[in-house]
Tab-separated table of C-alpha atoms (C1' of nucleotides) in Angstrom:
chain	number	residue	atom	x	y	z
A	1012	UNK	CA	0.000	0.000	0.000
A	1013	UNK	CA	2.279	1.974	0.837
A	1014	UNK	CA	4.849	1.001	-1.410
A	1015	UNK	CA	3.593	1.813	-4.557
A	1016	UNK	CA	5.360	2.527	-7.980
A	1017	UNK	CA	5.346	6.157	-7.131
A	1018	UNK	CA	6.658	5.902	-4.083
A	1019	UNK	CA	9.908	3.289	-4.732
A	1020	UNK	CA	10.657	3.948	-0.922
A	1021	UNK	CA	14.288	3.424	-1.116
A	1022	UNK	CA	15.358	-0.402	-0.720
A	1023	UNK	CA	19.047	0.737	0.087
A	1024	UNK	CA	20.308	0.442	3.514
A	1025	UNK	CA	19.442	3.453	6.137
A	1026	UNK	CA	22.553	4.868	7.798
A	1027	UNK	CA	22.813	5.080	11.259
A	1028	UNK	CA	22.669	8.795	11.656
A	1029	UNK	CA	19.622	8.824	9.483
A	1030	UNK	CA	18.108	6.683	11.340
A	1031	UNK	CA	18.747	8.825	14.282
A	1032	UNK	CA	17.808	12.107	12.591
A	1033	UNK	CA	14.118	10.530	12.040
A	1034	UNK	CA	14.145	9.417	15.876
A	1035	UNK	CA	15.491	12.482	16.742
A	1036	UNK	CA	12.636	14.169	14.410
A	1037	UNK	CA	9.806	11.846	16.199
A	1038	UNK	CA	10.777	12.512	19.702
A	1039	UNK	CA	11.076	16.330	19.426
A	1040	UNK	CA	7.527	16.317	18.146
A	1041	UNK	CA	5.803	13.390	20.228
A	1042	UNK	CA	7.363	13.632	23.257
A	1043	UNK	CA	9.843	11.003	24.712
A	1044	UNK	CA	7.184	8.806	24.939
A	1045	UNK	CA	7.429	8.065	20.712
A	1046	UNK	CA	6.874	4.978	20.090
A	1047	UNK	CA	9.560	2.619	18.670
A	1048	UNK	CA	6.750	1.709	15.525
A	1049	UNK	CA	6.783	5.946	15.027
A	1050	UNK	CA	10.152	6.243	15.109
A	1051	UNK	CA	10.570	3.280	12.208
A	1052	UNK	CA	8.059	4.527	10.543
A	1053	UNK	CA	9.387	8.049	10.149
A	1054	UNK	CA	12.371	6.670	9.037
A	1055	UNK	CA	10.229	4.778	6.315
A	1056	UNK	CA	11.245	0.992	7.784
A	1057	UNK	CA	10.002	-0.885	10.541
A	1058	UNK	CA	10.991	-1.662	14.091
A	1059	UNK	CA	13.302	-5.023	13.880
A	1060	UNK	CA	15.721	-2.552	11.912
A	1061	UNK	CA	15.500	-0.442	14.643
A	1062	UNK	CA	16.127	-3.078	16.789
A	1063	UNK	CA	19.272	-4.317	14.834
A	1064	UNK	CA	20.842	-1.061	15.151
A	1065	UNK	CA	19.977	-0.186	18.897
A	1066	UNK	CA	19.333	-3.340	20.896
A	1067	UNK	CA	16.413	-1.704	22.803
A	1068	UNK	CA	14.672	1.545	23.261
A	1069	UNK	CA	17.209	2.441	25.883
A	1070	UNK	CA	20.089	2.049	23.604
A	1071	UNK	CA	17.960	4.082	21.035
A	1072	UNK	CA	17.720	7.249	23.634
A	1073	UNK	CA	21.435	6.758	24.582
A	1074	UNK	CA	22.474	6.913	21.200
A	1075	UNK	CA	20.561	10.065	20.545
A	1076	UNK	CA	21.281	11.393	23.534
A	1077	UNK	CA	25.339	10.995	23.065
A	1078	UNK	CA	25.120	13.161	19.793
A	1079	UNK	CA	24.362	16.315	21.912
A	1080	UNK	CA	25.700	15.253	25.404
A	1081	UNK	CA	29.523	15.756	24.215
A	1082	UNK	CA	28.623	19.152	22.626
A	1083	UNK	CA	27.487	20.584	25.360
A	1084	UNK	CA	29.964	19.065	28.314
A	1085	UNK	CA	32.409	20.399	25.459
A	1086	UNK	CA	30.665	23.829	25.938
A	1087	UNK	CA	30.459	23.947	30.122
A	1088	UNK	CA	34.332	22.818	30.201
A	1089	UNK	CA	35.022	25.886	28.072
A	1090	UNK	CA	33.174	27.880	29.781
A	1091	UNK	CA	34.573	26.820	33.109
A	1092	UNK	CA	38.206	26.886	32.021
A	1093	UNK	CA	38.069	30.296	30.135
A	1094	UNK	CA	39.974	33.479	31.517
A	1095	UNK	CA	38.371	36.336	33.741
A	1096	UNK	CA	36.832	36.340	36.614
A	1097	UNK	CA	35.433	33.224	38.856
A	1098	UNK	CA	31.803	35.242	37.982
A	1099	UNK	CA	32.273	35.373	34.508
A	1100	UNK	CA	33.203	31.419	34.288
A	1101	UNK	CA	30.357	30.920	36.585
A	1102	UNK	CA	28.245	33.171	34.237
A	1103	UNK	CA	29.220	31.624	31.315
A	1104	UNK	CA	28.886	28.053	32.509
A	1105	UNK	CA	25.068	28.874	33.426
A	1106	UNK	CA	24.151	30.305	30.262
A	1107	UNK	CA	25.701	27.875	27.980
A	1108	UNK	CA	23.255	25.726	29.863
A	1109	UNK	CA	20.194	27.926	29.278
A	1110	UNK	CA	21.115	28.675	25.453
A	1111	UNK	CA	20.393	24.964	24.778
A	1112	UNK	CA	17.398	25.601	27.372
A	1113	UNK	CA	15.611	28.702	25.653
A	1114	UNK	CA	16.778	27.494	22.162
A	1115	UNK	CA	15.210	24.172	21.870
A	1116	UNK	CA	13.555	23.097	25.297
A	1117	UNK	CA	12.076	20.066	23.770
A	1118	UNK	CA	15.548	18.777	23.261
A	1119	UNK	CA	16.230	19.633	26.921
A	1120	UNK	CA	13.357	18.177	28.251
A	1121	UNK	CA	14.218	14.717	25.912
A	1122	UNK	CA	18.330	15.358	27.370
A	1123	UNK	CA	17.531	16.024	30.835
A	1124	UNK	CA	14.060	15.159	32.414
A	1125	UNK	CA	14.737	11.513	31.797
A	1126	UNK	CA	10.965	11.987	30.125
A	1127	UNK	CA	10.954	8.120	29.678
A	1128	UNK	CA	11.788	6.332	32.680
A	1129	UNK	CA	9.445	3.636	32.523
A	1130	UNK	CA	12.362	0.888	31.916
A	1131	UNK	CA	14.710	1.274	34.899
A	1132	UNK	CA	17.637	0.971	32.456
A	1133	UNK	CA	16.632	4.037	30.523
A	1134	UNK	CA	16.463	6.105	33.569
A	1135	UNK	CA	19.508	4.387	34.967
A	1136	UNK	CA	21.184	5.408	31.378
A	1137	UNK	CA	19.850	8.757	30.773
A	1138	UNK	CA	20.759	10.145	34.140
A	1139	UNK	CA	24.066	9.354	33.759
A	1140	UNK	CA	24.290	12.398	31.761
A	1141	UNK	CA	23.487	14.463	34.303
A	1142	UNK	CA	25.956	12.724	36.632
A	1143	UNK	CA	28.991	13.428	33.823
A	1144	UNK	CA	27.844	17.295	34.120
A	1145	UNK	CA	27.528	17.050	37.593
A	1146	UNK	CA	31.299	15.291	37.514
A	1147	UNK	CA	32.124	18.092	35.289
A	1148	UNK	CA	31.517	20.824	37.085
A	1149	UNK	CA	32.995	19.342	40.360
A	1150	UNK	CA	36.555	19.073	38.567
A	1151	UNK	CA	36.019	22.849	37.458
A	1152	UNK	CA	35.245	23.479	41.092
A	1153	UNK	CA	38.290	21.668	42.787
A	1154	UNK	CA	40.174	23.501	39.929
A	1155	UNK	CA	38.874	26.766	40.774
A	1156	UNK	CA	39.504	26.162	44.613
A	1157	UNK	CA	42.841	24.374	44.164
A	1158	UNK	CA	41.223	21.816	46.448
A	1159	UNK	CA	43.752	19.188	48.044
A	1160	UNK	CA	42.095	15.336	47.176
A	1161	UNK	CA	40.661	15.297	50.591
A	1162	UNK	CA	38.172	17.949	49.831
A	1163	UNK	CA	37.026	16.638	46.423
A	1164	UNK	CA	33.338	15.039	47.728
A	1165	UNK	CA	32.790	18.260	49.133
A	1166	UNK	CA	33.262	19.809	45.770
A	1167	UNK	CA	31.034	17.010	44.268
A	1168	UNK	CA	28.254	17.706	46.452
A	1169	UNK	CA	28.258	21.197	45.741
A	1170	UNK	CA	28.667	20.457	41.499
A	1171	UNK	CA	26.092	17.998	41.646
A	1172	UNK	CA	23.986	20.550	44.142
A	1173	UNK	CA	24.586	23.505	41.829
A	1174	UNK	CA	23.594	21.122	38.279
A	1175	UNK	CA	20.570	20.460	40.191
A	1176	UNK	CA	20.012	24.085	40.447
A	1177	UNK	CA	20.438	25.222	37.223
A	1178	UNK	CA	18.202	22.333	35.845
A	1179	UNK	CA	15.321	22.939	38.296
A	1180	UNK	CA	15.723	26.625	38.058
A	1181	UNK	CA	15.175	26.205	33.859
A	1182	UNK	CA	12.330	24.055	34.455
A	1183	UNK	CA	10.501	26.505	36.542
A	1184	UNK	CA	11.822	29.700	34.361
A	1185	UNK	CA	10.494	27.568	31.051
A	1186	UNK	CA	7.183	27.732	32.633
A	1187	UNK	CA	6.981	31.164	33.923
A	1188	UNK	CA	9.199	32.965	31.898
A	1189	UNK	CA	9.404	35.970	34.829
A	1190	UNK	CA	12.290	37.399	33.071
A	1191	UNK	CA	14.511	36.793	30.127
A	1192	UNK	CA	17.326	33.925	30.581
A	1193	UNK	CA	20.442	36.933	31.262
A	1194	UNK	CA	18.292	38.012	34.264
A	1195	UNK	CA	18.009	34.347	35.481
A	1196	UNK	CA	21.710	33.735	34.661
A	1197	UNK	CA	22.730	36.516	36.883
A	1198	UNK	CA	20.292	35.646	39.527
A	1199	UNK	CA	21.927	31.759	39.968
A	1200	UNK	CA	25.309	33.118	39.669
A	1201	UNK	CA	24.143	35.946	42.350
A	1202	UNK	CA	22.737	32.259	44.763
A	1203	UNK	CA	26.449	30.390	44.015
A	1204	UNK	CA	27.863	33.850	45.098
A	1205	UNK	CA	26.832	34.251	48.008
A	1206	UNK	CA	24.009	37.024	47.760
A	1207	UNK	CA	21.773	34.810	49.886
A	1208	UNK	CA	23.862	35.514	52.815
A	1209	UNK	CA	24.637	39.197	52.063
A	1210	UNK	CA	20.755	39.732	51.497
B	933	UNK	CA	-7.255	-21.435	42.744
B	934	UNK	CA	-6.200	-18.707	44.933
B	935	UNK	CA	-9.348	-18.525	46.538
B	936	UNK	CA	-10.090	-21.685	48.401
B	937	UNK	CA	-12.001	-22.695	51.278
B	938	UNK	CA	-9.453	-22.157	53.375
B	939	UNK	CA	-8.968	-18.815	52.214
B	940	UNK	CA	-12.276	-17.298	52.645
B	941	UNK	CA	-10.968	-14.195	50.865
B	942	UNK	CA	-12.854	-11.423	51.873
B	943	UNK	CA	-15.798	-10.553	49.790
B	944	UNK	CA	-16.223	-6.991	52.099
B	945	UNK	CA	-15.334	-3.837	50.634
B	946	UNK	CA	-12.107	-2.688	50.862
B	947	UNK	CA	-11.189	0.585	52.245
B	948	UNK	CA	-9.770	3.397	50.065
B	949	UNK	CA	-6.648	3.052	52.141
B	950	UNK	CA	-6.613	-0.156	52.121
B	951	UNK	CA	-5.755	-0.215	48.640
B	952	UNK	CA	-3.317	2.663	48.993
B	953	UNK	CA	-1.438	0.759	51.812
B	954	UNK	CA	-0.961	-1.908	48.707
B	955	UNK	CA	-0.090	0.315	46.372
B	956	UNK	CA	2.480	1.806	48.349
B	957	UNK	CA	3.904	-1.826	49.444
B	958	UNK	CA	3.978	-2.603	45.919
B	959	UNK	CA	5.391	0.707	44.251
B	960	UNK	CA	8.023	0.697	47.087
B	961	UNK	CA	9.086	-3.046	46.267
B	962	UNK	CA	8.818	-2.965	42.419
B	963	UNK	CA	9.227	0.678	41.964
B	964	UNK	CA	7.505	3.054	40.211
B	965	UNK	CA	6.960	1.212	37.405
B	966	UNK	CA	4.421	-1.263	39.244
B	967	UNK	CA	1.443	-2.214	37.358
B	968	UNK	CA	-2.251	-2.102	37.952
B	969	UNK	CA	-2.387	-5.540	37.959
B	970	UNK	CA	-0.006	-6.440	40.623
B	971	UNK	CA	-1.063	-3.737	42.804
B	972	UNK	CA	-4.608	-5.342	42.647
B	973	UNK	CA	-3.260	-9.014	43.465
B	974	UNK	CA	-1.309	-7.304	46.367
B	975	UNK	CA	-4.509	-5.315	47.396
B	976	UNK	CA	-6.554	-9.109	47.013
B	977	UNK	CA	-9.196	-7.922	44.334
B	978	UNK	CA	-8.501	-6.947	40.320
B	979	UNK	CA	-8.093	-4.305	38.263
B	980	UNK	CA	-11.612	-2.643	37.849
B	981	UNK	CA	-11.804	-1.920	41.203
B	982	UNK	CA	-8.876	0.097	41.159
B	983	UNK	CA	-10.015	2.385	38.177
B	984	UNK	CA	-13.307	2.431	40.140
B	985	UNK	CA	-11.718	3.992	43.175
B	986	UNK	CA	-8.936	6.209	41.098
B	987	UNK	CA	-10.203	6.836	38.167
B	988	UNK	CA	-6.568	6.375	36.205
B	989	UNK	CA	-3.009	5.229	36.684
B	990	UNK	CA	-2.556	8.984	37.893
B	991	UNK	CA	-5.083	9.283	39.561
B	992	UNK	CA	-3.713	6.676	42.574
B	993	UNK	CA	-0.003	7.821	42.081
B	994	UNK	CA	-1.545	11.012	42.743
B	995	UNK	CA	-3.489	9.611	45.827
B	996	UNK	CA	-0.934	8.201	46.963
B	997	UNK	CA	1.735	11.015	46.628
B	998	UNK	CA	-0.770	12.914	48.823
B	999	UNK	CA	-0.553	10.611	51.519
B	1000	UNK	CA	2.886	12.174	52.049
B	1001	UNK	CA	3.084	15.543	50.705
B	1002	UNK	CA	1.959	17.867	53.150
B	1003	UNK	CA	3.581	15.641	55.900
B	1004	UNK	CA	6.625	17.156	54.247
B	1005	UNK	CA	5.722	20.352	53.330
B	1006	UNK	CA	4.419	20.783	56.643
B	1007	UNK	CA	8.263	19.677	58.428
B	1008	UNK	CA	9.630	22.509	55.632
B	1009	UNK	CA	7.241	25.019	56.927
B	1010	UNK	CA	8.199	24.286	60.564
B	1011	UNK	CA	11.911	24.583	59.814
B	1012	UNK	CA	11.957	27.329	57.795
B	1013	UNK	CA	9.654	29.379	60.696
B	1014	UNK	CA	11.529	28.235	63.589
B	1015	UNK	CA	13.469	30.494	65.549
B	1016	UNK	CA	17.214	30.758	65.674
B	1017	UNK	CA	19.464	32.075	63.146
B	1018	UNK	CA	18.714	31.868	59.311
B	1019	UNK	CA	21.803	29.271	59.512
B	1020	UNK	CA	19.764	27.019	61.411
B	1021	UNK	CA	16.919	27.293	59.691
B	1022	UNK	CA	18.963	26.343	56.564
B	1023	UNK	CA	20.480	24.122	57.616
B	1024	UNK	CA	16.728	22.320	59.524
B	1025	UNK	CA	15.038	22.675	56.125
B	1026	UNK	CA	17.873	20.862	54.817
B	1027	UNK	CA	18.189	18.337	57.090
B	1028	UNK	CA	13.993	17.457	57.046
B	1029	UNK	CA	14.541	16.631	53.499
B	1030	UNK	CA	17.856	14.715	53.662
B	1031	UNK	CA	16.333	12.226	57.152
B	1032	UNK	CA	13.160	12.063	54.439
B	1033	UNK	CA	15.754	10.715	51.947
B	1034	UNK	CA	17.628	8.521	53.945
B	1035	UNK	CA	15.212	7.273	56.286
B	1036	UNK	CA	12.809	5.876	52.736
B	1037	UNK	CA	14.803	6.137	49.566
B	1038	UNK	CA	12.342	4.245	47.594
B	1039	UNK	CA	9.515	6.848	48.706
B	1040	UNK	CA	11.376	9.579	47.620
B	1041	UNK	CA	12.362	8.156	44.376
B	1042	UNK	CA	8.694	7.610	44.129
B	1043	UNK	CA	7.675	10.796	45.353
B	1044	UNK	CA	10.318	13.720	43.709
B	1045	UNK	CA	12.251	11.436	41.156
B	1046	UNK	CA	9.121	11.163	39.266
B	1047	UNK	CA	9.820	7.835	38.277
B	1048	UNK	CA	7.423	6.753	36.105
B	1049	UNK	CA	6.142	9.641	33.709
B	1050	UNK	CA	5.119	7.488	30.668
B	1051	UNK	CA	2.086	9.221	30.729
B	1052	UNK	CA	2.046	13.004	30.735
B	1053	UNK	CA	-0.334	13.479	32.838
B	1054	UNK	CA	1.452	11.715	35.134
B	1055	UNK	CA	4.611	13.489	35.112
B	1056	UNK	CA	2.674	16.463	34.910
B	1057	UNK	CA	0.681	16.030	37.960
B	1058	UNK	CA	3.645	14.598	40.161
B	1059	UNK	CA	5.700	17.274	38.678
B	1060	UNK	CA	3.538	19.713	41.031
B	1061	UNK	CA	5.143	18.703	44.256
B	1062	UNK	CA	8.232	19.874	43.266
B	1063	UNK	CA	6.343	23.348	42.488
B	1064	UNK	CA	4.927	23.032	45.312
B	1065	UNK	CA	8.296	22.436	47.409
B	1066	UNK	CA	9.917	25.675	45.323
B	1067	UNK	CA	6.617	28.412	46.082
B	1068	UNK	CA	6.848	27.322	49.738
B	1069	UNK	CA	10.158	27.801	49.886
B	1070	UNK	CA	10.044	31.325	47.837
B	1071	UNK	CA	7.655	32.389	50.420
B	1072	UNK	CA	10.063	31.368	53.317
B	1073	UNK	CA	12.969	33.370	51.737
B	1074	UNK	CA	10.955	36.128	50.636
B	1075	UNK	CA	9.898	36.445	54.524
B	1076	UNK	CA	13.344	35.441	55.652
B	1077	UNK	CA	14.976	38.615	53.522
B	1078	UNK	CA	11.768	40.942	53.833
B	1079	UNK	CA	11.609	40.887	49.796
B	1080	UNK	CA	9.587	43.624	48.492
B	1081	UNK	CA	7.462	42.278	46.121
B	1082	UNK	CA	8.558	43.252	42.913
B	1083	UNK	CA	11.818	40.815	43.953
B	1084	UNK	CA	9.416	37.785	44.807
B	1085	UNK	CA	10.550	36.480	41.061
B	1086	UNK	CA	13.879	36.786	42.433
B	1087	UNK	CA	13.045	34.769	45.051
B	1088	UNK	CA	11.092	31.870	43.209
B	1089	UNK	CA	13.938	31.901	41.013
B	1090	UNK	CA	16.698	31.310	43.971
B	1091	UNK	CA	13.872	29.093	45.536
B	1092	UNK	CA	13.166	26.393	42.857
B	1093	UNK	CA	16.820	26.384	42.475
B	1094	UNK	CA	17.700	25.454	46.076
B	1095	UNK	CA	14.994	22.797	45.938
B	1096	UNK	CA	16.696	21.024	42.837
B	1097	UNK	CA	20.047	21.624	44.313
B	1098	UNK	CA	19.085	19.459	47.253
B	1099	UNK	CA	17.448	16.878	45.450
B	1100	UNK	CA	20.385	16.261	42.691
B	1101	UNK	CA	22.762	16.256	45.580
B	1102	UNK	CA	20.408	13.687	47.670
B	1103	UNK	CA	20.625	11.483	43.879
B	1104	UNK	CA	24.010	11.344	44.383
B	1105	UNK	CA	24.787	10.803	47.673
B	1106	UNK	CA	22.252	8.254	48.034
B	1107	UNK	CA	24.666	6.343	45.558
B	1108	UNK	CA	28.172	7.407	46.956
B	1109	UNK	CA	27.559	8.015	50.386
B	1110	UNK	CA	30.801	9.775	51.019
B	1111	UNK	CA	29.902	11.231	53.744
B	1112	UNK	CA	27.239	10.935	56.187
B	1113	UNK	CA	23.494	13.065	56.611
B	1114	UNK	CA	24.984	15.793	58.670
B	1115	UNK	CA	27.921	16.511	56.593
B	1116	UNK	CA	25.707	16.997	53.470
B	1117	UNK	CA	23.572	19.195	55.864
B	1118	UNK	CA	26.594	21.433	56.336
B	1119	UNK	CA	27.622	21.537	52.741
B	1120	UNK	CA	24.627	22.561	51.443
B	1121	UNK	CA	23.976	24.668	53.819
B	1122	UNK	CA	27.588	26.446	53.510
B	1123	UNK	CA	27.183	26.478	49.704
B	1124	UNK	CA	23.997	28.644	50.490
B	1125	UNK	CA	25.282	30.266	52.945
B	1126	UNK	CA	28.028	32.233	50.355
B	1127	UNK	CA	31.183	29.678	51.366
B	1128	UNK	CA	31.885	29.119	47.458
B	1129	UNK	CA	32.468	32.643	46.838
B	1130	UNK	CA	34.821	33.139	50.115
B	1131	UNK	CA	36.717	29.959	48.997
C	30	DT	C1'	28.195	-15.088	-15.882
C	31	DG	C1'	26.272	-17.099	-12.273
C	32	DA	C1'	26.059	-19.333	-7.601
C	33	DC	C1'	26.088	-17.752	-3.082
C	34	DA	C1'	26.882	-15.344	1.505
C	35	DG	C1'	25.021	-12.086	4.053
C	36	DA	C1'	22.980	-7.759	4.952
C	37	DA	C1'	18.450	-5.236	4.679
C	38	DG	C1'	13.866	-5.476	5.319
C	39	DT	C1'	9.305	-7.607	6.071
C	40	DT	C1'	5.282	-10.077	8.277
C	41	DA	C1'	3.493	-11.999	12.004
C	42	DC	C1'	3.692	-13.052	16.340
C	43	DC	C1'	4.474	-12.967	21.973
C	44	DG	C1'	3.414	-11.303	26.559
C	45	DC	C1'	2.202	-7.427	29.015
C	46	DC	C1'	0.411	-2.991	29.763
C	47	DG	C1'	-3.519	0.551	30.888
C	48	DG	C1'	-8.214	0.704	30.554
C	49	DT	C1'	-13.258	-0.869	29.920
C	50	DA	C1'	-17.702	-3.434	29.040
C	51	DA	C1'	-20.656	-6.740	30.640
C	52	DC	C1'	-22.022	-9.790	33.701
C	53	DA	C1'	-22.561	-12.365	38.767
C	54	DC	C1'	-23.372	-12.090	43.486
C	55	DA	C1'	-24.571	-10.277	47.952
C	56	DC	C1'	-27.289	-7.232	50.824
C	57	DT	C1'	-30.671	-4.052	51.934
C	58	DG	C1'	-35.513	-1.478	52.051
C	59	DG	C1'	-40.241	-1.193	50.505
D	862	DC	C1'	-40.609	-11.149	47.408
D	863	DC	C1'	-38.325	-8.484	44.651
D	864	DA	C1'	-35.908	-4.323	42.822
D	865	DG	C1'	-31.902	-1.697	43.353
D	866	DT	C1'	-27.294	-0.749	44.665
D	867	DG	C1'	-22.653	-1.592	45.419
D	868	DT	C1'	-18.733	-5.173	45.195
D	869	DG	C1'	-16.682	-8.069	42.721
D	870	DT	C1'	-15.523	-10.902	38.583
D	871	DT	C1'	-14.195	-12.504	33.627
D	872	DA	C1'	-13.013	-11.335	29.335
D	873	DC	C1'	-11.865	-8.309	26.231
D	874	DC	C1'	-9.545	-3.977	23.392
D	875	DG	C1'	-5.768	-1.514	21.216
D	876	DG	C1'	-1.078	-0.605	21.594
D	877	DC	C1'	3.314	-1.185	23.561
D	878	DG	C1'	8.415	-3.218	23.522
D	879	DG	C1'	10.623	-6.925	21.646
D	880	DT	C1'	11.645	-11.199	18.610
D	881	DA	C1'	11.559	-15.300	15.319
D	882	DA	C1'	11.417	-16.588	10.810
D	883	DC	C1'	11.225	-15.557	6.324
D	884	DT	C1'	12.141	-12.875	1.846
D	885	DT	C1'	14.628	-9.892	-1.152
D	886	DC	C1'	18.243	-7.396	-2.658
D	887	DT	C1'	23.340	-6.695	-3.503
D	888	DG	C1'	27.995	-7.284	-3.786
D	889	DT	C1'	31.761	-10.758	-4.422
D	890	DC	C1'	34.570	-14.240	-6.335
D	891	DA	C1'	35.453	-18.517	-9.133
DNA sequence: TGACAGAAGTTACCGCCGGTAACACACTGG
DNA sequence: CCAGTGTGTTACCGGCGGTAACTTCTGTCA
């Protein structure tokens, strides 16, 4: 039915990254609950291909997951490492964050909120993403502090704290939209700064 | 099968929290991603009677969030009124949370981590606890700092924030356990408190 | 050129899920 | 005695993630 003499429907073989861009394509609209038949059929096969490629969902949402993860880690480490003040780093580390945040939050929302979940190995799988930022940020921090080994949990609990922040902060500014994302960038570096105690 | 003589098997109606005492016996064993079914086994009866009671999936994880939600919101409220210094009522917000966490990991992963989310509405409706958490908090700080209130955005801002920076770090600890409750107290606590931008 | 290995892709199925329709049984009040 | 109501059941629906078994195409090498 589908397949008819004006539609030749390509017999070659997909590549993986095309397969991905028609997942990628599926979830952004549906919601990270697209079903594996959607995703095939958006990429104009059907699911055992799917299942050839990626093993299981969860390998599916890794895989798609790992094509932005490594920009953006790429991004904060930059950010963190760059010259200036410890504000502007701290600045700069925030809104890299929120540019991916304001400029496509369903792809945040996929990245982040561990949408799925219902397997425990997807949400096992997808929040180790926000562990690796979390890890991130704590080297930046026992950079920035020249911490001595001993310290280092300390400056874990405070990275994986302060990636907490930032995400829950986004998900409430997404909604409510107070004020525009350089007014909530200064605001969390004003928190990590200390203005809570000076208030 | 099941029901034999010898197992008279109730044919009295059960309780509406009956069912959410099975519910939450179940979810806590098989996690979030407990089914309809085997909550009904574990209640004794079968599925319709659930959707008679709860209307949805939702609907009981909503039920059954409740059963717990303004315990803890109430705790936060007491902490963040009590007397003292604004240290110690840190650092006793903190701490209600963290005993919370530690005392019934598998409720809180239940409760915050909004495990299961397949559904929007689910996610969307647990999601609100987490609101719920941030306003009251907003409120406390906006009291604590005598915010006028053209700054209350300020304060929701710094407030959802604080909330997700003490549930990411609770994720993580909960795995690593570096250190023990109190010390995580004091972290957070300090990293409020300003001690990242004196370090 | 042609037989063939193997990849690419399909159909058809499995068990389970959330959710519902339709029916069976007890208990009460008129 | 019987209707009505609430409690429970069985049996089903569509759709999900995942898989087995088969077909069809394509490139390779004698």
């Amino acid at each position: 039915m589908a397949t008819t003499a004006s539609a030749p429907a390509r017999r070659g073989p997909r590549t993986r990254a095309e397969l991905l861009d028609a997942a990628e394509r599926v979830v952004l609209r549906d919601g990270p609950a697209a079903s594996m038949n959607a995703i095939a059929a958006e990429a104009g096969i059907t699911k055992p291909i799917l299942y050839r490629h990626f093993g299981d969902k969860a390998g599916l949402y890794v895989a798609l997951a790992d094509r932005h993860i490594e920009t953006l880690l790429e991004r904060l480490r930059t950010a963190l490492t760059q010259s200036g003040t410890r504000r502007a780093r701290t600045e700069a580390a925030i809104d890299a964050w929120l540019r991916l945040v304001e400029g496509n939050p369903a792809l945040y929302r996929f990245l982040i909120h561990r949408g799925q979940a219902e397997e425990p190995q997807v949400r096992d799988r997808v929040a180790v993403f926000q562990r690796r930022l979390g890890e991130a940020l704590a080297a930046g921090i026992a950079a920035e502090l020249a911490l001595p080994e001993p310290q280092w949990p300390r400056a874990q609990a405070w990275a994986h704290g302060i990636v907490g922040m930032v995400q829950a902060a986004s998900d409430w500014w997404l909604d409510e939209q107070p004020f525009d994302r350089a007014a909530l960038t200064r605001h969390l570096a004003d928190l990590i700064d200390g203005a809570y105690a000076r208030a």
